[in-house]
mmCIF file of C-alpha atoms in Angstrom:
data_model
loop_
_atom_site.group_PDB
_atom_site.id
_atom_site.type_symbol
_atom_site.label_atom_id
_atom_site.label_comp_id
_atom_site.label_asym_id
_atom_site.label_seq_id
_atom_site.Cartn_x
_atom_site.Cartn_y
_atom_site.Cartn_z
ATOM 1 C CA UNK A 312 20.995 23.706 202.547
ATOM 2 C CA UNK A 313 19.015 26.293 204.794
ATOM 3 C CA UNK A 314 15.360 26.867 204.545
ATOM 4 C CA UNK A 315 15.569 30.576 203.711
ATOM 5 C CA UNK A 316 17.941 29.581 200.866
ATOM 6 C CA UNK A 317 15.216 26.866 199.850
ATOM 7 C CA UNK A 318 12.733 29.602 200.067
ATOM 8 C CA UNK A 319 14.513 32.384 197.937
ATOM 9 C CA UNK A 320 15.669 30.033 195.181
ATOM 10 C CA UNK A 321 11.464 29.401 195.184
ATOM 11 C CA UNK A 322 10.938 32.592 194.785
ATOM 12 C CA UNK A 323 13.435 33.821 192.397
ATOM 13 C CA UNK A 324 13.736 30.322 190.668
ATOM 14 C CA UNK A 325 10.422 28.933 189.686
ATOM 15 C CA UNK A 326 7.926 32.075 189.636
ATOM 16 C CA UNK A 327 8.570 34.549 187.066
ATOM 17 C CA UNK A 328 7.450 37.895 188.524
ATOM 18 C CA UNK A 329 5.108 38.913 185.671
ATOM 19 C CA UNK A 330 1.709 36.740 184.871
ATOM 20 C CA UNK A 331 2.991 36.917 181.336
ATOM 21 C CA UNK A 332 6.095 35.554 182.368
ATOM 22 C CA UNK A 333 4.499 32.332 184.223
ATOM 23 C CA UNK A 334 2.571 32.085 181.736
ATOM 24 C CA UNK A 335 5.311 31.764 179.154
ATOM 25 C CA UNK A 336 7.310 29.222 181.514
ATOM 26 C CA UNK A 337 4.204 27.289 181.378
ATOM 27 C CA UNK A 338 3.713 27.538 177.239
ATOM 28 C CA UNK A 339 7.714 26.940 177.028
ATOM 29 C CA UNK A 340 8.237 24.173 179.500
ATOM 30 C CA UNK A 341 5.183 22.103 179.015
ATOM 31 C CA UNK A 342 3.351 22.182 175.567
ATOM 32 C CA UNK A 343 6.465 23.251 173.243
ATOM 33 C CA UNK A 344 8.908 20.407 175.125
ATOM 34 C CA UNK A 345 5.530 18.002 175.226
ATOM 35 C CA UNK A 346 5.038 18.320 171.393
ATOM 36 C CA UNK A 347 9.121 18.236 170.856
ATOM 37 C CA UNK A 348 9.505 15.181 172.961
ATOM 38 C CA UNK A 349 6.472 13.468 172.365
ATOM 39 C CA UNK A 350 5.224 14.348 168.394
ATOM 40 C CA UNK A 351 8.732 14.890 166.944
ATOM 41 C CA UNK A 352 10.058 11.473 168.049
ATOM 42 C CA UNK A 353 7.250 9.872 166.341
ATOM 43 C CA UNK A 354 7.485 12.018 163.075
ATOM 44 C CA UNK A 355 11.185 12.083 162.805
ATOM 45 C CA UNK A 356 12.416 8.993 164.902
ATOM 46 C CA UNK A 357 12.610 6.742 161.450
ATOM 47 C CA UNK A 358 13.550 9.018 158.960
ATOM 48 C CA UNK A 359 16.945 7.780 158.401
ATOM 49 C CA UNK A 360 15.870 3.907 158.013
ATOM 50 C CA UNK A 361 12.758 5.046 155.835
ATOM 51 C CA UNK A 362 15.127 7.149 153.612
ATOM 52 C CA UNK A 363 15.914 5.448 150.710
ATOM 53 C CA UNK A 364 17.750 6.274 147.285
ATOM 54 C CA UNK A 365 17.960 5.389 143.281
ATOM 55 C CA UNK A 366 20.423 2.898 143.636
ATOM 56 C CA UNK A 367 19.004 1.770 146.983
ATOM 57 C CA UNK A 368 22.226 0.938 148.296
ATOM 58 C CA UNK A 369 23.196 1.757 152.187
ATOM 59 C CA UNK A 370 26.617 3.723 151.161
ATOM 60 C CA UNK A 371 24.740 6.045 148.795
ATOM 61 C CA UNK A 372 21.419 6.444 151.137
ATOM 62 C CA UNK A 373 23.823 7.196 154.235
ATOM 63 C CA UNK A 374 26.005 9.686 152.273
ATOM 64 C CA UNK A 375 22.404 11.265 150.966
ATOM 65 C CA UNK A 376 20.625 11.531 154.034
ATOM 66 C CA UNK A 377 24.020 12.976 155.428
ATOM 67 C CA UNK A 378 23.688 15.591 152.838
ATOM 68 C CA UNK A 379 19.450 16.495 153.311
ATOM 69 C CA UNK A 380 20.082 16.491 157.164
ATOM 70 C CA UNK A 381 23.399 18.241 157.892
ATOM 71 C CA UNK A 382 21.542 18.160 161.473
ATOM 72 C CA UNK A 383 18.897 16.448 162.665
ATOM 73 C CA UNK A 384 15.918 18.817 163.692
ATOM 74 C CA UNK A 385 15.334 17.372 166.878
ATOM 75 C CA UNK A 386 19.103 17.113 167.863
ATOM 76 C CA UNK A 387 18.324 21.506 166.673
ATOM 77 C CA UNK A 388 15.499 22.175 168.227
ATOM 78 C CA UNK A 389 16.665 20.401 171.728
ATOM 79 C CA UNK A 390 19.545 22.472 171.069
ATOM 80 C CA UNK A 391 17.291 25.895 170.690
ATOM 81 C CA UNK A 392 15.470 25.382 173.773
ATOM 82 C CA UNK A 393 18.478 24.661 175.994
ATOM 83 C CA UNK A 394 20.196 27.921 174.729
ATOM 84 C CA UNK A 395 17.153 29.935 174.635
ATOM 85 C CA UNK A 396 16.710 28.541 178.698
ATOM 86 C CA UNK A 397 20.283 29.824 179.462
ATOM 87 C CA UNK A 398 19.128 33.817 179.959
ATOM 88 C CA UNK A 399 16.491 32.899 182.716
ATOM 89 C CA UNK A 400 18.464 29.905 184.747
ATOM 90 C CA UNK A 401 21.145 32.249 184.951
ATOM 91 C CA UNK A 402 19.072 35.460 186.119
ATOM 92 C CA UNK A 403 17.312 32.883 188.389
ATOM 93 C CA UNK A 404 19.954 31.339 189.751
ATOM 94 C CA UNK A 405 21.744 34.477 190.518
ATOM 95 C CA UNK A 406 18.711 35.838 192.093
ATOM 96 C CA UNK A 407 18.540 32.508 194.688
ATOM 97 C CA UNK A 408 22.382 33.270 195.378
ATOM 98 C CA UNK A 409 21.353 37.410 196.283
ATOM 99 C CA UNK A 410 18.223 35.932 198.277
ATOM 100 C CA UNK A 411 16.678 38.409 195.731
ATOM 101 C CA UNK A 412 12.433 38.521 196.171
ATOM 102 C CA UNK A 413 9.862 38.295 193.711
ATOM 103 C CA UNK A 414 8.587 41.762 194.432
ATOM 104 C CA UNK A 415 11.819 42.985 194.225
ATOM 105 C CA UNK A 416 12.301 42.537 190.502
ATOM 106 C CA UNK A 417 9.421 44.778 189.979
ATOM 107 C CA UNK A 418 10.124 47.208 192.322
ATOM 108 C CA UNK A 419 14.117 47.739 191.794
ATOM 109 C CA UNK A 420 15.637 49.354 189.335
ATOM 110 C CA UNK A 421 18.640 47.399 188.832
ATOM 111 C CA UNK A 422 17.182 44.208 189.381
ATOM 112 C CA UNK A 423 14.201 44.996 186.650
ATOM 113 C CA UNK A 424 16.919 45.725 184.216
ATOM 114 C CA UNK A 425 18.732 43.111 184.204
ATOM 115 C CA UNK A 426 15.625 40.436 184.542
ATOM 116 C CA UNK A 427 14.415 43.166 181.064
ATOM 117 C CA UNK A 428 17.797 42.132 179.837
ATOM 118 C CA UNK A 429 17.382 38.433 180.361
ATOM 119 C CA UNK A 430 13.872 38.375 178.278
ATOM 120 C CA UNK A 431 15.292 40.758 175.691
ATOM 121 C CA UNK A 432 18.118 37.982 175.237
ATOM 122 C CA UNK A 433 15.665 35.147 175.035
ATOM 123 C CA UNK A 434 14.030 37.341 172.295
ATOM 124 C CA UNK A 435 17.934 37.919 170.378
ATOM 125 C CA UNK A 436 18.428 33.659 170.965
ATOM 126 C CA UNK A 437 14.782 32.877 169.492
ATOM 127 C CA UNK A 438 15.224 35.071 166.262
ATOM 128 C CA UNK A 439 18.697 33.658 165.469
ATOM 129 C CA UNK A 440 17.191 30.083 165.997
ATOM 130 C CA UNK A 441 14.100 31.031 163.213
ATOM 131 C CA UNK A 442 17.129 32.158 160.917
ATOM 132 C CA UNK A 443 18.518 29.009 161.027
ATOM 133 C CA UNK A 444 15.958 26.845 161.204
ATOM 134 C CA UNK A 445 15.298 28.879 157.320
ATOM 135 C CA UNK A 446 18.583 28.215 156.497
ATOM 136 C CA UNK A 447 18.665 24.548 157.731
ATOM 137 C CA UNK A 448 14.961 23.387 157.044
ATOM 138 C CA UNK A 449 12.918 25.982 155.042
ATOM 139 C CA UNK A 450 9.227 26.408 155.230
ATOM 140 C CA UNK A 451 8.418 23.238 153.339
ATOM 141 C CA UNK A 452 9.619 19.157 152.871
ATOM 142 C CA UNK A 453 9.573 18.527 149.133
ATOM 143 C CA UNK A 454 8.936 14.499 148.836
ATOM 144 C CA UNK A 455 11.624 13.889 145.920
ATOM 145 C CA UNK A 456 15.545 15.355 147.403
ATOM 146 C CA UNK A 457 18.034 15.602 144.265
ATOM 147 C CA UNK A 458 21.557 14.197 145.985
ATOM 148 C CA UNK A 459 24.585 15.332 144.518
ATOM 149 C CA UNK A 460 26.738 11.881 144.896
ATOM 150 C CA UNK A 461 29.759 12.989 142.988
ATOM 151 C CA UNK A 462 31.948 12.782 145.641
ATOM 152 C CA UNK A 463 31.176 8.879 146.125
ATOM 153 C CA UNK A 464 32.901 8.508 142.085
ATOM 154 C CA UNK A 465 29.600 7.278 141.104
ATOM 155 C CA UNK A 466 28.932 7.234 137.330
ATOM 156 C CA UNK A 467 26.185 9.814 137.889
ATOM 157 C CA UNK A 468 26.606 12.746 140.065
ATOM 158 C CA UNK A 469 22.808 13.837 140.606
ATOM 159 C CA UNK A 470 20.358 10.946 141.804
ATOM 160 C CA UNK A 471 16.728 11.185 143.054
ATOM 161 C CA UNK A 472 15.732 10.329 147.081
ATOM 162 C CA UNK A 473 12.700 9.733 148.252
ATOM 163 C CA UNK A 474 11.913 11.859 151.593
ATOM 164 C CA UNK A 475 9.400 9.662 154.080
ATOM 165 C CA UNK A 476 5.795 11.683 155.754
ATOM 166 C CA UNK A 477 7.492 14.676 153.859
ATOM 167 C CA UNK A 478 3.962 16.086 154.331
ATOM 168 C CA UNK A 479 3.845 15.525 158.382
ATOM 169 C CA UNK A 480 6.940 17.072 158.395
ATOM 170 C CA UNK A 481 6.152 19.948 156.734
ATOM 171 C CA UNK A 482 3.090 20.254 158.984
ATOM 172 C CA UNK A 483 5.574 20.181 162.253
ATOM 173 C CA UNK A 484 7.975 22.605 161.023
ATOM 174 C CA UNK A 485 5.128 25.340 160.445
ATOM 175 C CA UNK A 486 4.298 23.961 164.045
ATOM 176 C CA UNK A 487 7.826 25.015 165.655
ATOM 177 C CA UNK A 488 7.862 28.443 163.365
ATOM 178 C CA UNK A 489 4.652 29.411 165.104
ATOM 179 C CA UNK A 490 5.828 28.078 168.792
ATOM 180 C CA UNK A 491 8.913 30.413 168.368
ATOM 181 C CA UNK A 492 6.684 33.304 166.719
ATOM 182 C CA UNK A 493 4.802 32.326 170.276
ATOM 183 C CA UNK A 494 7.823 32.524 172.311
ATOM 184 C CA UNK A 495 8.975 35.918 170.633
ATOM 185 C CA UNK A 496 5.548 37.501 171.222
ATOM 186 C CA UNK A 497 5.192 36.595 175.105
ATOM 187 C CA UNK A 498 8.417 38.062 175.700
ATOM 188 C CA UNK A 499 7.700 41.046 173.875
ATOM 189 C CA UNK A 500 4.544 41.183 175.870
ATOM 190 C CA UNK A 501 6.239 40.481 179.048
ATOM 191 C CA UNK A 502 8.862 43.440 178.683
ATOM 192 C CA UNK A 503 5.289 45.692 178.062
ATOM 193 C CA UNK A 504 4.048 43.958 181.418
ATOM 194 C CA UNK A 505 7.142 45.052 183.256
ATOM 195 C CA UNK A 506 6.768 48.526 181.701
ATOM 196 C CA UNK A 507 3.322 49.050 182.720
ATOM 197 C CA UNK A 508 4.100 47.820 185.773
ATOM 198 C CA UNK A 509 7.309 50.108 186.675
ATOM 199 C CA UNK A 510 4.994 53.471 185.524
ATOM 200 C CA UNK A 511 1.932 52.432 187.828
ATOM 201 C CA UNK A 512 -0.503 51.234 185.253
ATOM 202 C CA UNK A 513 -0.775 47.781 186.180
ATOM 203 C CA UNK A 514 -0.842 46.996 190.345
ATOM 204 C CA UNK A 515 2.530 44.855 191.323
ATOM 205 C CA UNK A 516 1.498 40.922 192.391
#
């Protein structure tokens, strides 16, 4: 691999060309994936041994918790970032392959487009994840889950499980609604920044 390629995938790879922008990568890659990693192992890493229901028999707490967590939210929320990552790497790696300069997003027409596109498409893949997260999730963990067990030929079809730290959980899902709120709002902000920048309000870096 040559230097100058080395150099340009630097460049067009790693710095975002608006402060906003490296500002979000910072924000997005360190504190979001630190709490994710770090804070949502330790709150959700046990849920599924802790969950327990009335009988408290394994076939009817598996099918339950099966039922509460059609997906797991840190299995969805690894998922969200990984998508919501795809719009950059690939305007970033196809700016190392064009040897394409920092200053040249900015000053380009073409190339500011299309790195305009690649935020506005973070901002599209961030909204749809905060819809489903609703749909999945909600705002709020109640600590009693009715389980409809019909399906297992029980005698009853409705029985009562009890949902562990539903309160800590609660806590980091308002947590990840504001991080994306975050997200949305610094790209917003970055697409202004680019604006600004392309009409001579703000000086290029």
């Amino acid at each position: 691999m040559s230097p100058n390629y080395i150099r340009s995938f630097s460049e067009g790879c790693l710095r975002p060309p608006t402060v906003i922008g490296q500002f979000h990568t910072l924000f997005f890659g360190s504190i979001r994936m630190f709490f994710l990693g770090v804070l949502g192992f330790a709150v959700y890493g046990n849920e599924a041994l802790h969950f327990s229901c009335d009988p408290d028999k394994r076939e009817v707490n598996l099918f339950c918790y099966n039922q509460f967590r059609p997906i797991t939210p840190q299995v969805f929320w690894a998922l969200q970032l990984v998508i919501v990552l795809v719009p950059g790497a690939f305007f970033h790696l196809c700016a190392a392959c064009k040897s394409i300069k920092q200053e040249d997003i900015l000053q380009k027409s073409s190339y500011t487009g299309f790195y305009i596109f690649s935020v506005f498409l973070r901002i599209v893949l961030e909204v749809v994840a905060f819809w489903l997260q609703i749909q999945l999730f909600g705002f709020k963990v109640n600590a009693i889950y009715m389980c409809d067990v019909g399906a297992l030929e029980k005698k009853f079809n409705v029985t009562r499980c009890m949902v562990p730290e539903h309160f800590e959980k609660t806590i980091f899902l308002i947590a990840m609604y504001t991080f994306t709120v975050i997200t949305v709002i610094l790209c917003v902000a970055e697409i202004f920044e680019i604006s600004c920048r392309r009409l001579g309000f703000l000086k290029n870096q």
